[in-house]
PDB file of N, CA and C in Angstrom:
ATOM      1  N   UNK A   1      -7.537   8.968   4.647  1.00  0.00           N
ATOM      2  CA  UNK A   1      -7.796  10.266   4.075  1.00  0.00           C
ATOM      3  C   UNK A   1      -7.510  11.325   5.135  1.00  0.00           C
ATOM      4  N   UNK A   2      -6.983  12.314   4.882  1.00  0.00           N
ATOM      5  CA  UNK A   2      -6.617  13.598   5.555  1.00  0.00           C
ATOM      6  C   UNK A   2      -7.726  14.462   5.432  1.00  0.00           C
ATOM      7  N   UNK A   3      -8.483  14.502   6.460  1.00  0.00           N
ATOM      8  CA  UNK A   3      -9.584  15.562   7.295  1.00  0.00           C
ATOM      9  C   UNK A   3      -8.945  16.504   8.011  1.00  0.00           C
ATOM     10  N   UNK A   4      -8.905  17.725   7.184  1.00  0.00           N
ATOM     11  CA  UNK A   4      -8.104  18.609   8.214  1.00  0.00           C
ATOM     12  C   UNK A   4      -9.163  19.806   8.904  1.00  0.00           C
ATOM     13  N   UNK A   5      -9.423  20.072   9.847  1.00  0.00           N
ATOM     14  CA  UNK A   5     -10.467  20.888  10.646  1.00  0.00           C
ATOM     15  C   UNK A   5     -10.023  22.556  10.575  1.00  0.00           C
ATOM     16  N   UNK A   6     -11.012  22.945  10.291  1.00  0.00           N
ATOM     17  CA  UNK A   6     -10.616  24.704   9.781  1.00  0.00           C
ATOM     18  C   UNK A   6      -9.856  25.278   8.651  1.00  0.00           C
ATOM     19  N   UNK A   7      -9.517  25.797   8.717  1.00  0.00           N
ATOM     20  CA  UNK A   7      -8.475  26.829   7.406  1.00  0.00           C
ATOM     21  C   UNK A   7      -7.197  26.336   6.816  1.00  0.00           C
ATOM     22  N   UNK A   8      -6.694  24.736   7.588  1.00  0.00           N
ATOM     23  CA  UNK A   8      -5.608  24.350   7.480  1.00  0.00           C
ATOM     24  C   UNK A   8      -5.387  23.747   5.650  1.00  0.00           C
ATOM     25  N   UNK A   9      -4.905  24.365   5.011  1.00  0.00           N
ATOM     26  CA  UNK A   9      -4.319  23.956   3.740  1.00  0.00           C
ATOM     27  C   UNK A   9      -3.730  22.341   3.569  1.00  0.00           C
ATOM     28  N   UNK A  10      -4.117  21.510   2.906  1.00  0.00           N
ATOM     29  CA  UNK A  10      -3.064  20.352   2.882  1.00  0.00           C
ATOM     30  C   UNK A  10      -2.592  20.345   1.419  1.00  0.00           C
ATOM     31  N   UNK A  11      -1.071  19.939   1.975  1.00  0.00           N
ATOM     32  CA  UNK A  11      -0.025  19.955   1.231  1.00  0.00           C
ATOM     33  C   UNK A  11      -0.078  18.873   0.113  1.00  0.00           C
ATOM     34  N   UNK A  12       0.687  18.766  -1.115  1.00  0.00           N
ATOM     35  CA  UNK A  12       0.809  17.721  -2.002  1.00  0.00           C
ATOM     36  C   UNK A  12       0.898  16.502  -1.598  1.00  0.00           C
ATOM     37  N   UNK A  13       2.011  16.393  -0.296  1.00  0.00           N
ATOM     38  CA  UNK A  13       2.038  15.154  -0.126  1.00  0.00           C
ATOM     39  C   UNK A  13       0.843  14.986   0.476  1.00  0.00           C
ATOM     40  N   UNK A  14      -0.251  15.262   1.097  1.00  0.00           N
ATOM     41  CA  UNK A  14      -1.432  15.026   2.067  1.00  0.00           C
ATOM     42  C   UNK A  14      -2.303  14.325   0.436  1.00  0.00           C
ATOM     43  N   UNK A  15      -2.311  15.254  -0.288  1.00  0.00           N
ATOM     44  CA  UNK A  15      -2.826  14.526  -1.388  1.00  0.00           C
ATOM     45  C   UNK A  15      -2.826  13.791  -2.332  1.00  0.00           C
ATOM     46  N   UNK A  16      -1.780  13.109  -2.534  1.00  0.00           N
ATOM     47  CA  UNK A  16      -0.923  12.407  -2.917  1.00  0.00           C
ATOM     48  C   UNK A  16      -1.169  10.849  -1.787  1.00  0.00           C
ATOM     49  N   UNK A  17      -0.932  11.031  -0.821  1.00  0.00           N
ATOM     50  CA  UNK A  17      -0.970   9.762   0.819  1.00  0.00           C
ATOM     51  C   UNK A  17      -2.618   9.570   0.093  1.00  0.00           C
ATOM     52  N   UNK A  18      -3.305  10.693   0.281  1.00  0.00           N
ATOM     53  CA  UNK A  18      -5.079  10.318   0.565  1.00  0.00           C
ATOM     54  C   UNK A  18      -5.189   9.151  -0.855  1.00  0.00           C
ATOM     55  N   UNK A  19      -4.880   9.863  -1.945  1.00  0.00           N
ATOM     56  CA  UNK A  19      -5.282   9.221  -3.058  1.00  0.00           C
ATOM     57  C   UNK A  19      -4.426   7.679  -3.064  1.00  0.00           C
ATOM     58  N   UNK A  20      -3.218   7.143  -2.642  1.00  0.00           N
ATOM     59  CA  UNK A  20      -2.511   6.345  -2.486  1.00  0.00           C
ATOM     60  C   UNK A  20      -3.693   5.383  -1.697  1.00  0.00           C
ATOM     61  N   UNK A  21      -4.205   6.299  -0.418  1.00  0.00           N
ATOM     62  CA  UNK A  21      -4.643   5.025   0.807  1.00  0.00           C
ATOM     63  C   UNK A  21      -5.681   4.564   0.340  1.00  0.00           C
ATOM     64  N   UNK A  22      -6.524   5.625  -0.723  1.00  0.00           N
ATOM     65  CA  UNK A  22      -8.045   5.047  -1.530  1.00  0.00           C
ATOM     66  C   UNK A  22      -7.909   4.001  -2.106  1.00  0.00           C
ATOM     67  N   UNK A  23      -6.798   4.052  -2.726  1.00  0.00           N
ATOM     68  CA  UNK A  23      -6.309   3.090  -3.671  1.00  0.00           C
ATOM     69  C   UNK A  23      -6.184   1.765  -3.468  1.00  0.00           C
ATOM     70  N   UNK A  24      -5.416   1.927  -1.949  1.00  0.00           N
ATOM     71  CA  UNK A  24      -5.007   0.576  -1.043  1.00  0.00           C
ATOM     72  C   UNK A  24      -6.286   0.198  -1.107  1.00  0.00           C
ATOM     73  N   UNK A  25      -7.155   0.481  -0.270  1.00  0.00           N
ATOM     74  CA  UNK A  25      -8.296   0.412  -0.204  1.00  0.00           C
ATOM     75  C   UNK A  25      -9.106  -0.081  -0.919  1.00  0.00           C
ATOM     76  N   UNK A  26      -9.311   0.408  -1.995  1.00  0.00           N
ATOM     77  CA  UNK A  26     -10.224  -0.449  -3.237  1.00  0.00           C
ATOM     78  C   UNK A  26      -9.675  -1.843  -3.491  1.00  0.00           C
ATOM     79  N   UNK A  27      -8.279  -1.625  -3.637  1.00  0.00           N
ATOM     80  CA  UNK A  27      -7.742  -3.001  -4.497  1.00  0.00           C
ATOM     81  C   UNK A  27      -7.593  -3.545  -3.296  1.00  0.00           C
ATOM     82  N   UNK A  28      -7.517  -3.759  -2.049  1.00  0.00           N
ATOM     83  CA  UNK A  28      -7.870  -4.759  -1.051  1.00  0.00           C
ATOM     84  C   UNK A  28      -9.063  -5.281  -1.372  1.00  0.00           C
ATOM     85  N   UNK A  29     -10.033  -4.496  -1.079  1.00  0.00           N
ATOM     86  CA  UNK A  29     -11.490  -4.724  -1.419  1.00  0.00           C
ATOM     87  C   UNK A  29     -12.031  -6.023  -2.486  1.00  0.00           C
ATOM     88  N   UNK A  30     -10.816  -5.375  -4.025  1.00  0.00           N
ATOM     89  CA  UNK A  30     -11.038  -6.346  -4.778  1.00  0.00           C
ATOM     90  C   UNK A  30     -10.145  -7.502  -4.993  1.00  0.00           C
ATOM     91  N   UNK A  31      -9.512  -7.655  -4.401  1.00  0.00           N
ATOM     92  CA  UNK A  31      -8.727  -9.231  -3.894  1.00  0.00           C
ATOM     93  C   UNK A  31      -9.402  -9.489  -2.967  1.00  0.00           C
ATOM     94  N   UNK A  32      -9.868  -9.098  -2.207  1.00  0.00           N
ATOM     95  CA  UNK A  32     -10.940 -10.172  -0.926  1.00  0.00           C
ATOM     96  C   UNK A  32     -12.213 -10.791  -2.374  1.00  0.00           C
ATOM     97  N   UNK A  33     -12.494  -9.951  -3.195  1.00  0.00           N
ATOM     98  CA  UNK A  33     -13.502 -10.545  -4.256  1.00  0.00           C
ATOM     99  C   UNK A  33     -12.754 -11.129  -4.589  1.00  0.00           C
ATOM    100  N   UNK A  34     -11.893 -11.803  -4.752  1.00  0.00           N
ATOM    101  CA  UNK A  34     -11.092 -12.600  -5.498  1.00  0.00           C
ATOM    102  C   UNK A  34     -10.632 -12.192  -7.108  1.00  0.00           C
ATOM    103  N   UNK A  35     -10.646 -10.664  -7.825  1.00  0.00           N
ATOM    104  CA  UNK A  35     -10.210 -10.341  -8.802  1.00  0.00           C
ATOM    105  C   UNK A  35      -8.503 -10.349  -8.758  1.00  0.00           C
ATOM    106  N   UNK A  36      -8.517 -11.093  -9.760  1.00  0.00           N
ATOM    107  CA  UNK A  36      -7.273 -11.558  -9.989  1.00  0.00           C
ATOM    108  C   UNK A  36      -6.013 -10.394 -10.488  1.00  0.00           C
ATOM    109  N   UNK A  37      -6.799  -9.467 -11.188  1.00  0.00           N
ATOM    110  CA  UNK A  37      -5.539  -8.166 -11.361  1.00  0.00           C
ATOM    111  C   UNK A  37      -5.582  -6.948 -10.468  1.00  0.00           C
ATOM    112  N   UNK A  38      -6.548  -7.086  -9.316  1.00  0.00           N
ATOM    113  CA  UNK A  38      -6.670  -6.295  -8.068  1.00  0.00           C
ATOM    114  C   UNK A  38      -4.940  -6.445  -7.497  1.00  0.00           C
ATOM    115  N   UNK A  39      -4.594  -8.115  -7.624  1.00  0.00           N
ATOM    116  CA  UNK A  39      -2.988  -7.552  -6.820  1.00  0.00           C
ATOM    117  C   UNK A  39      -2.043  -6.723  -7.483  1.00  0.00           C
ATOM    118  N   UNK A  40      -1.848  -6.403  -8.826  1.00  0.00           N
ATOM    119  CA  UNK A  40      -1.247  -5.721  -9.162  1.00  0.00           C
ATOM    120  C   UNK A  40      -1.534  -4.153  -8.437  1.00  0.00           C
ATOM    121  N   UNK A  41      -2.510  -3.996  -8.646  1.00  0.00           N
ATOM    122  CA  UNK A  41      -2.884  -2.778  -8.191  1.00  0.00           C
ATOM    123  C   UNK A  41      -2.777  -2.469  -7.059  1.00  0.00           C
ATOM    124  N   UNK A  42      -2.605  -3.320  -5.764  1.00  0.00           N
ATOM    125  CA  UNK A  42      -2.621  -3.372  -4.606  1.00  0.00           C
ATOM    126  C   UNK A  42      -0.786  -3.377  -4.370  1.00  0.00           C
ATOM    127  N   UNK A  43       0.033  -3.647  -4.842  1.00  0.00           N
ATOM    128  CA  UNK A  43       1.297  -4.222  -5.264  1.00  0.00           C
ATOM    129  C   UNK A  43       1.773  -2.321  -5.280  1.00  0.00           C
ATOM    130  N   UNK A  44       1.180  -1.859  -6.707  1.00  0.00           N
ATOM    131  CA  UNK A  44       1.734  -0.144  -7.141  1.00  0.00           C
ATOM    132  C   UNK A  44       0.947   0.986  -6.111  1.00  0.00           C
ATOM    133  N   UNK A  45       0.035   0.828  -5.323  1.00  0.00           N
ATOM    134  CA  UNK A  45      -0.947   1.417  -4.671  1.00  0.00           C
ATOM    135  C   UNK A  45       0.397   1.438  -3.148  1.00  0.00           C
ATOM    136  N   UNK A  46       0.714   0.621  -3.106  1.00  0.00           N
ATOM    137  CA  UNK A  46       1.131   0.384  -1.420  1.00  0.00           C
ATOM    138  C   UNK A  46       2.506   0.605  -1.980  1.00  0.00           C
ATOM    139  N   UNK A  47       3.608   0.708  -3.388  1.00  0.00           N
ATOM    140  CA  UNK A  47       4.852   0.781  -3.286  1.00  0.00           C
ATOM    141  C   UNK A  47       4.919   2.334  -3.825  1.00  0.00           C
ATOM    142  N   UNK A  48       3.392   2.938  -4.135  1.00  0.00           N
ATOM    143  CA  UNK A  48       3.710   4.264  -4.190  1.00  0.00           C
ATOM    144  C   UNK A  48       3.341   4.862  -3.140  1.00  0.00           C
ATOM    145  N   UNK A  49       2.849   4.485  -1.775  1.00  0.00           N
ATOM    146  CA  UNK A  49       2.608   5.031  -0.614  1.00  0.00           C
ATOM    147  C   UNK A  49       4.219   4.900   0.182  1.00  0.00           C
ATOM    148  N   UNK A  50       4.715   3.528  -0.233  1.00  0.00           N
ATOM    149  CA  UNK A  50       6.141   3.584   0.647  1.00  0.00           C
ATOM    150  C   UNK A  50       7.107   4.364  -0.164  1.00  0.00           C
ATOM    151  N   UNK A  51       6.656   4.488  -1.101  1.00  0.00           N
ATOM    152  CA  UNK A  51       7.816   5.394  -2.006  1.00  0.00           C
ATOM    153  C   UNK A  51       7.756   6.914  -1.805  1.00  0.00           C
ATOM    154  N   UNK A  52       6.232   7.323  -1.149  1.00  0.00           N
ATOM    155  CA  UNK A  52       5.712   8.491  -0.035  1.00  0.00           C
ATOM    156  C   UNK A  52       6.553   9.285   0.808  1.00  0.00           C
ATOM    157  N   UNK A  53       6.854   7.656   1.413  1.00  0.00           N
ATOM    158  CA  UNK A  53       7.519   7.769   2.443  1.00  0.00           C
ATOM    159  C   UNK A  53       8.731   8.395   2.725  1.00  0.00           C
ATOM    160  N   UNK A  54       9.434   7.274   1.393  1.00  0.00           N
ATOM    161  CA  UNK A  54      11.434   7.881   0.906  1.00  0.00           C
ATOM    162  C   UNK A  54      10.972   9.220   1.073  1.00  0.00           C
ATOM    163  N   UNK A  55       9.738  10.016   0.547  1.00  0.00           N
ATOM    164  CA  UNK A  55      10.015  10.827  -0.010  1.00  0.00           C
ATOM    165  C   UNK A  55      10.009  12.199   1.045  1.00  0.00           C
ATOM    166  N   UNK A  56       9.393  11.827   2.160  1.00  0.00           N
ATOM    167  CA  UNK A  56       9.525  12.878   3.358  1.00  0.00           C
ATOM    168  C   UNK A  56      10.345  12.388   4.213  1.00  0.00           C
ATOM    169  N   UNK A  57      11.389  11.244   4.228  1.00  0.00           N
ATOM    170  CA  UNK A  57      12.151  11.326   5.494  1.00  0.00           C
ATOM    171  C   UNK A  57      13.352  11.455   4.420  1.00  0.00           C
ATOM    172  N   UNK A  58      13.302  11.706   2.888  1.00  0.00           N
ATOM    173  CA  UNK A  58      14.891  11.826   2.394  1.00  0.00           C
ATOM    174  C   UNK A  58      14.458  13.187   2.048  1.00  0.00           C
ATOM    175  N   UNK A  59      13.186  13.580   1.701  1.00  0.00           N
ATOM    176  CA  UNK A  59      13.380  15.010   1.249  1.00  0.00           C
ATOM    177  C   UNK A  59      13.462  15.946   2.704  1.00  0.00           C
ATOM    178  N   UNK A  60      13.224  15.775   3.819  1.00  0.00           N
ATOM    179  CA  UNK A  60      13.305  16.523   4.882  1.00  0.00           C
ATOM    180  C   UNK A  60      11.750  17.408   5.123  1.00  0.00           C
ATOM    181  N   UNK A  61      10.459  16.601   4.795  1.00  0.00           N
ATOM    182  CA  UNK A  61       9.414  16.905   4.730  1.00  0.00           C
ATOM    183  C   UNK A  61       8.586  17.298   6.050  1.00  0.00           C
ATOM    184  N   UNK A  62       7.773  18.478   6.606  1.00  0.00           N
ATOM    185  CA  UNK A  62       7.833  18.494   7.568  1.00  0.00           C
ATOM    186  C   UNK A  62       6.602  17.333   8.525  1.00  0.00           C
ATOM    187  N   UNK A  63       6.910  16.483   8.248  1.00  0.00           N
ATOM    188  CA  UNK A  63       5.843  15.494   8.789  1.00  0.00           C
ATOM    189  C   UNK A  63       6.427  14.474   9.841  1.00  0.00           C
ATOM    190  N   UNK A  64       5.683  14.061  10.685  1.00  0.00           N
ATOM    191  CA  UNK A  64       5.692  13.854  12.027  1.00  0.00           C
ATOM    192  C   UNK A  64       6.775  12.291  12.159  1.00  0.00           C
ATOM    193  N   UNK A  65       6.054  11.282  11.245  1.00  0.00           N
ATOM    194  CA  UNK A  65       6.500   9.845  11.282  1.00  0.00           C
ATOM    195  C   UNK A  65       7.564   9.744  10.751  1.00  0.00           C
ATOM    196  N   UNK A  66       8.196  10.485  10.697  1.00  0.00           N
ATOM    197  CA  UNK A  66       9.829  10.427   9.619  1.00  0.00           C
ATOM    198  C   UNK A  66      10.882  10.585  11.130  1.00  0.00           C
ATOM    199  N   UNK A  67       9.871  11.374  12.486  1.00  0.00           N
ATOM    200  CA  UNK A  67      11.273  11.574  13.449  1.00  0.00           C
ATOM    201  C   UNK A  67      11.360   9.881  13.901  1.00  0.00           C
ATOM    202  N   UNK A  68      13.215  10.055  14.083  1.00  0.00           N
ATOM    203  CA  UNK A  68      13.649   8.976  14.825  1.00  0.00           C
ATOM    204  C   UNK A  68      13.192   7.570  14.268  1.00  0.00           C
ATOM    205  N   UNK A  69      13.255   7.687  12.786  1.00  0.00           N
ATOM    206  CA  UNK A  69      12.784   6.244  12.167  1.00  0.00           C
ATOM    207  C   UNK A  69      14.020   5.934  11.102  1.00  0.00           C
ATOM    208  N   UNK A  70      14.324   4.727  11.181  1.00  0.00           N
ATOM    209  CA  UNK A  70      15.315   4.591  10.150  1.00  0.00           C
ATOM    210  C   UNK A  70      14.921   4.131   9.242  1.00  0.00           C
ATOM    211  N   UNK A  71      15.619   4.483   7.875  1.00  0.00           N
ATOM    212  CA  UNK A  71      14.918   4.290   6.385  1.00  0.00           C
ATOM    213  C   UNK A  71      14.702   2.942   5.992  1.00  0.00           C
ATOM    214  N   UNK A  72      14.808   1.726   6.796  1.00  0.00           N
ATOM    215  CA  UNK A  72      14.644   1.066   6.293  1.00  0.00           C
ATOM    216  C   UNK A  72      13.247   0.650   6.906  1.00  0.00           C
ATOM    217  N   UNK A  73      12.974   0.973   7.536  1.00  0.00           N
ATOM    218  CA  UNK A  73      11.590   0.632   8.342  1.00  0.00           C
ATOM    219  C   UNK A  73      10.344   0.617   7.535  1.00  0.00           C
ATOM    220  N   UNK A  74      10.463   1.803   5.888  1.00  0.00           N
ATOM    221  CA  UNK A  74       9.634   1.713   5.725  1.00  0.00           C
ATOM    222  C   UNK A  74       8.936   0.521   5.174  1.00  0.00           C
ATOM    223  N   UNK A  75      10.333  -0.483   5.007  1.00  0.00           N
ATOM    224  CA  UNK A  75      10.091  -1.650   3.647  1.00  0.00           C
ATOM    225  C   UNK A  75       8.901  -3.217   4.659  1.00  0.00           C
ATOM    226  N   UNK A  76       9.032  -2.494   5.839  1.00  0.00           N
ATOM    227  CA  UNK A  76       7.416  -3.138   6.287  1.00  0.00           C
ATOM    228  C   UNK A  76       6.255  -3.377   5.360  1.00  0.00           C
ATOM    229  N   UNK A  77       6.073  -2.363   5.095  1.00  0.00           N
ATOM    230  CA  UNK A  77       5.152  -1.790   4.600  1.00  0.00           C
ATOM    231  C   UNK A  77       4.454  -3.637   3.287  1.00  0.00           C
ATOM    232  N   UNK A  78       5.886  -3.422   2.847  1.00  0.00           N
ATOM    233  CA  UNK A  78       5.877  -5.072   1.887  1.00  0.00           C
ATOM    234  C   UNK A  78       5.340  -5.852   2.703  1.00  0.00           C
ATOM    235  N   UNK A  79       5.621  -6.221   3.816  1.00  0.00           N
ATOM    236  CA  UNK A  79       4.831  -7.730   4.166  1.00  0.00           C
ATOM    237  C   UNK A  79       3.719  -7.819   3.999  1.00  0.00           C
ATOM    238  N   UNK A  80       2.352  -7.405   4.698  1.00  0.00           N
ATOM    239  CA  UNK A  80       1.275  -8.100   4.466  1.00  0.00           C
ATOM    240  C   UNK A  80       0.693  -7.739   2.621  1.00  0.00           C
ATOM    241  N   UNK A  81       1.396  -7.465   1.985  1.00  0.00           N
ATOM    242  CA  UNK A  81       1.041  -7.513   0.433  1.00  0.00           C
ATOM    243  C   UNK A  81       1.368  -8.802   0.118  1.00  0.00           C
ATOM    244  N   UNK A  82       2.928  -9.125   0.533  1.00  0.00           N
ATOM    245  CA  UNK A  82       3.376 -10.665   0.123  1.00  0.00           C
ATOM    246  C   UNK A  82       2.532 -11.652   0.546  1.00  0.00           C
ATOM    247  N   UNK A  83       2.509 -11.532   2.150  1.00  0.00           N
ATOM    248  CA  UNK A  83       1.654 -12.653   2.632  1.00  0.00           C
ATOM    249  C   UNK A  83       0.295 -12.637   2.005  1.00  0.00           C
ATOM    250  N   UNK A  84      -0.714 -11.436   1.523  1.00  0.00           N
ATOM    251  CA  UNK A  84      -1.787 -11.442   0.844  1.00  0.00           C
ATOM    252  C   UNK A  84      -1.699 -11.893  -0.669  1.00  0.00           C
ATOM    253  N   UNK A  85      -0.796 -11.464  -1.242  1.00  0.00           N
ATOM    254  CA  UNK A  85      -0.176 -12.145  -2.766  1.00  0.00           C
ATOM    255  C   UNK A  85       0.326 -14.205  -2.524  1.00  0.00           C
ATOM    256  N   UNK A  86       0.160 -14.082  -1.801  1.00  0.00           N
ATOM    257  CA  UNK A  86       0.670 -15.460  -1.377  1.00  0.00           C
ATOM    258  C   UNK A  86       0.009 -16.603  -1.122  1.00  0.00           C
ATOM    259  N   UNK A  87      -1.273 -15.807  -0.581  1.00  0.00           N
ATOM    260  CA  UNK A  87      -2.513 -16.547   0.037  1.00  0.00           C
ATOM    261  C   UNK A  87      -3.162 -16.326  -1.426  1.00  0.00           C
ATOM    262  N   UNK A  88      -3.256 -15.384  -1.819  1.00  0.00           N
ATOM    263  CA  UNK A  88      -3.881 -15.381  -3.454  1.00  0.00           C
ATOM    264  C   UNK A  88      -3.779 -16.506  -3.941  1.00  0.00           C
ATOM    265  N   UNK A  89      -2.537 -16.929  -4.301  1.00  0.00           N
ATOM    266  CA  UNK A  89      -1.946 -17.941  -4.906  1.00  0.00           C
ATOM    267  C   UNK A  89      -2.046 -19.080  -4.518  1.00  0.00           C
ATOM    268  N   UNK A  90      -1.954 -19.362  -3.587  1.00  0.00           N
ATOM    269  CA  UNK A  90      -2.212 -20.347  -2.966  1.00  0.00           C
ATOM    270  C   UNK A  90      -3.405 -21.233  -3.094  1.00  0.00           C
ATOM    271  N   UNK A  91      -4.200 -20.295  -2.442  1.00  0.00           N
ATOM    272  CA  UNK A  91      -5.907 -20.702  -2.759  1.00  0.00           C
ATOM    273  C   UNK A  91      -6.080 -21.036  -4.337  1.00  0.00           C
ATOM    274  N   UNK A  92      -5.981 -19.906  -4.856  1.00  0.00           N
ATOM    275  CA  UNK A  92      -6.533 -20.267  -6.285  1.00  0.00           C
ATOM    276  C   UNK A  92      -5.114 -21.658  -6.692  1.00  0.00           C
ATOM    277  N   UNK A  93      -4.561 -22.030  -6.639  1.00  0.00           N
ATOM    278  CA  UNK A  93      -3.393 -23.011  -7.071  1.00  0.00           C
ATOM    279  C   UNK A  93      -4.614 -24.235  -6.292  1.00  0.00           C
ATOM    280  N   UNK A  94      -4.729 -24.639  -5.039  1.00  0.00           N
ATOM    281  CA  UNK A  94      -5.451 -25.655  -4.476  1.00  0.00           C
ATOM    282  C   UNK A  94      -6.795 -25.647  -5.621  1.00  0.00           C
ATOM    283  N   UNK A  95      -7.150 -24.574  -5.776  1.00  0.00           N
ATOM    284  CA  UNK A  95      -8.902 -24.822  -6.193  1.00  0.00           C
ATOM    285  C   UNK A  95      -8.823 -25.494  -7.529  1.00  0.00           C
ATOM    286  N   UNK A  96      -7.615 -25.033  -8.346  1.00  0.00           N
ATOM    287  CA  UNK A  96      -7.033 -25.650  -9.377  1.00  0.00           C
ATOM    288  C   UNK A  96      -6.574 -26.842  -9.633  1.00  0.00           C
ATOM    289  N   UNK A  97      -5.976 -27.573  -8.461  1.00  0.00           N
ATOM    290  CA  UNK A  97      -5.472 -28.905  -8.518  1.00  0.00           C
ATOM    291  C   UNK A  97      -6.541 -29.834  -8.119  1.00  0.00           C
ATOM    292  N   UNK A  98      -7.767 -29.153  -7.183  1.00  0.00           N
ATOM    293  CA  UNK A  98      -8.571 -30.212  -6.897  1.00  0.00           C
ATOM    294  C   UNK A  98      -9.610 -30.824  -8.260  1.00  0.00           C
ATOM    295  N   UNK A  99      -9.382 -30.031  -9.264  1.00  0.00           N
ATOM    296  CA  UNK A  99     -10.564 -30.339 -10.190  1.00  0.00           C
ATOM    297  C   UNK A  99     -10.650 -31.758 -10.577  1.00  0.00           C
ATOM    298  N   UNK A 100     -11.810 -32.350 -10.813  1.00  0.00           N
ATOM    299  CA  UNK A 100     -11.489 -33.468 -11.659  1.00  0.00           C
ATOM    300  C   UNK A 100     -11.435 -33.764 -13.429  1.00  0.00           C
ATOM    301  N   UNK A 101     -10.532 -34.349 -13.979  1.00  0.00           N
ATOM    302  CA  UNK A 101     -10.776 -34.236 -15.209  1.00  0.00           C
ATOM    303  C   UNK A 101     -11.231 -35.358 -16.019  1.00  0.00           C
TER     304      UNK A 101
END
């Protein structure tokens, strides 16, 4: 979240990032509970924060992390969703095969 100190105005994108990172945030929260449609949400939460991103180093936005970064850097951002979508699966797939019938 963007805490800005004194008179300083924040911009769309500031509000736009904040509400994105809440987002991350919750739906992490609820995949560590193990809710099963938390990854979706965690999935659109984090590809509309990198999609944020396109959007101040292609629109020419005046924000700081866009100098001297190349556009593809932002697609980081994907890994630990996969590896967390992965481990999702995983686990619940084992807890599934161990049952007895």
């Amino acid at each position: 979240m963007y805490i800005v100190p004194g008179n300083s105005a924040l911009t769309l994108f500031d509000h736009i990032q904040s509400v994105l990172r809440a987002l991350i945030t919750i739906s992490l929260l609820l995949v560590v509970f193990g809710v099963r449609w938390a990854l979706w949400g965690m999935w659109l939460s984090i590809g509309g924060l990198v999609a944020t991103h396109y959007w101040a180093h292609l629109g020419n936005l005046p924000v700081d992390f866009t100098e001297g970064r190349h556009p593809l850097s932002y697609l980081r951002g994907f890994i630990f969703p996969a590896l967390i979508t992965l481990a999702f699966y995983s686990a619940s797939r084992s807890l599934t095969s161990n049952k007895v019938v």
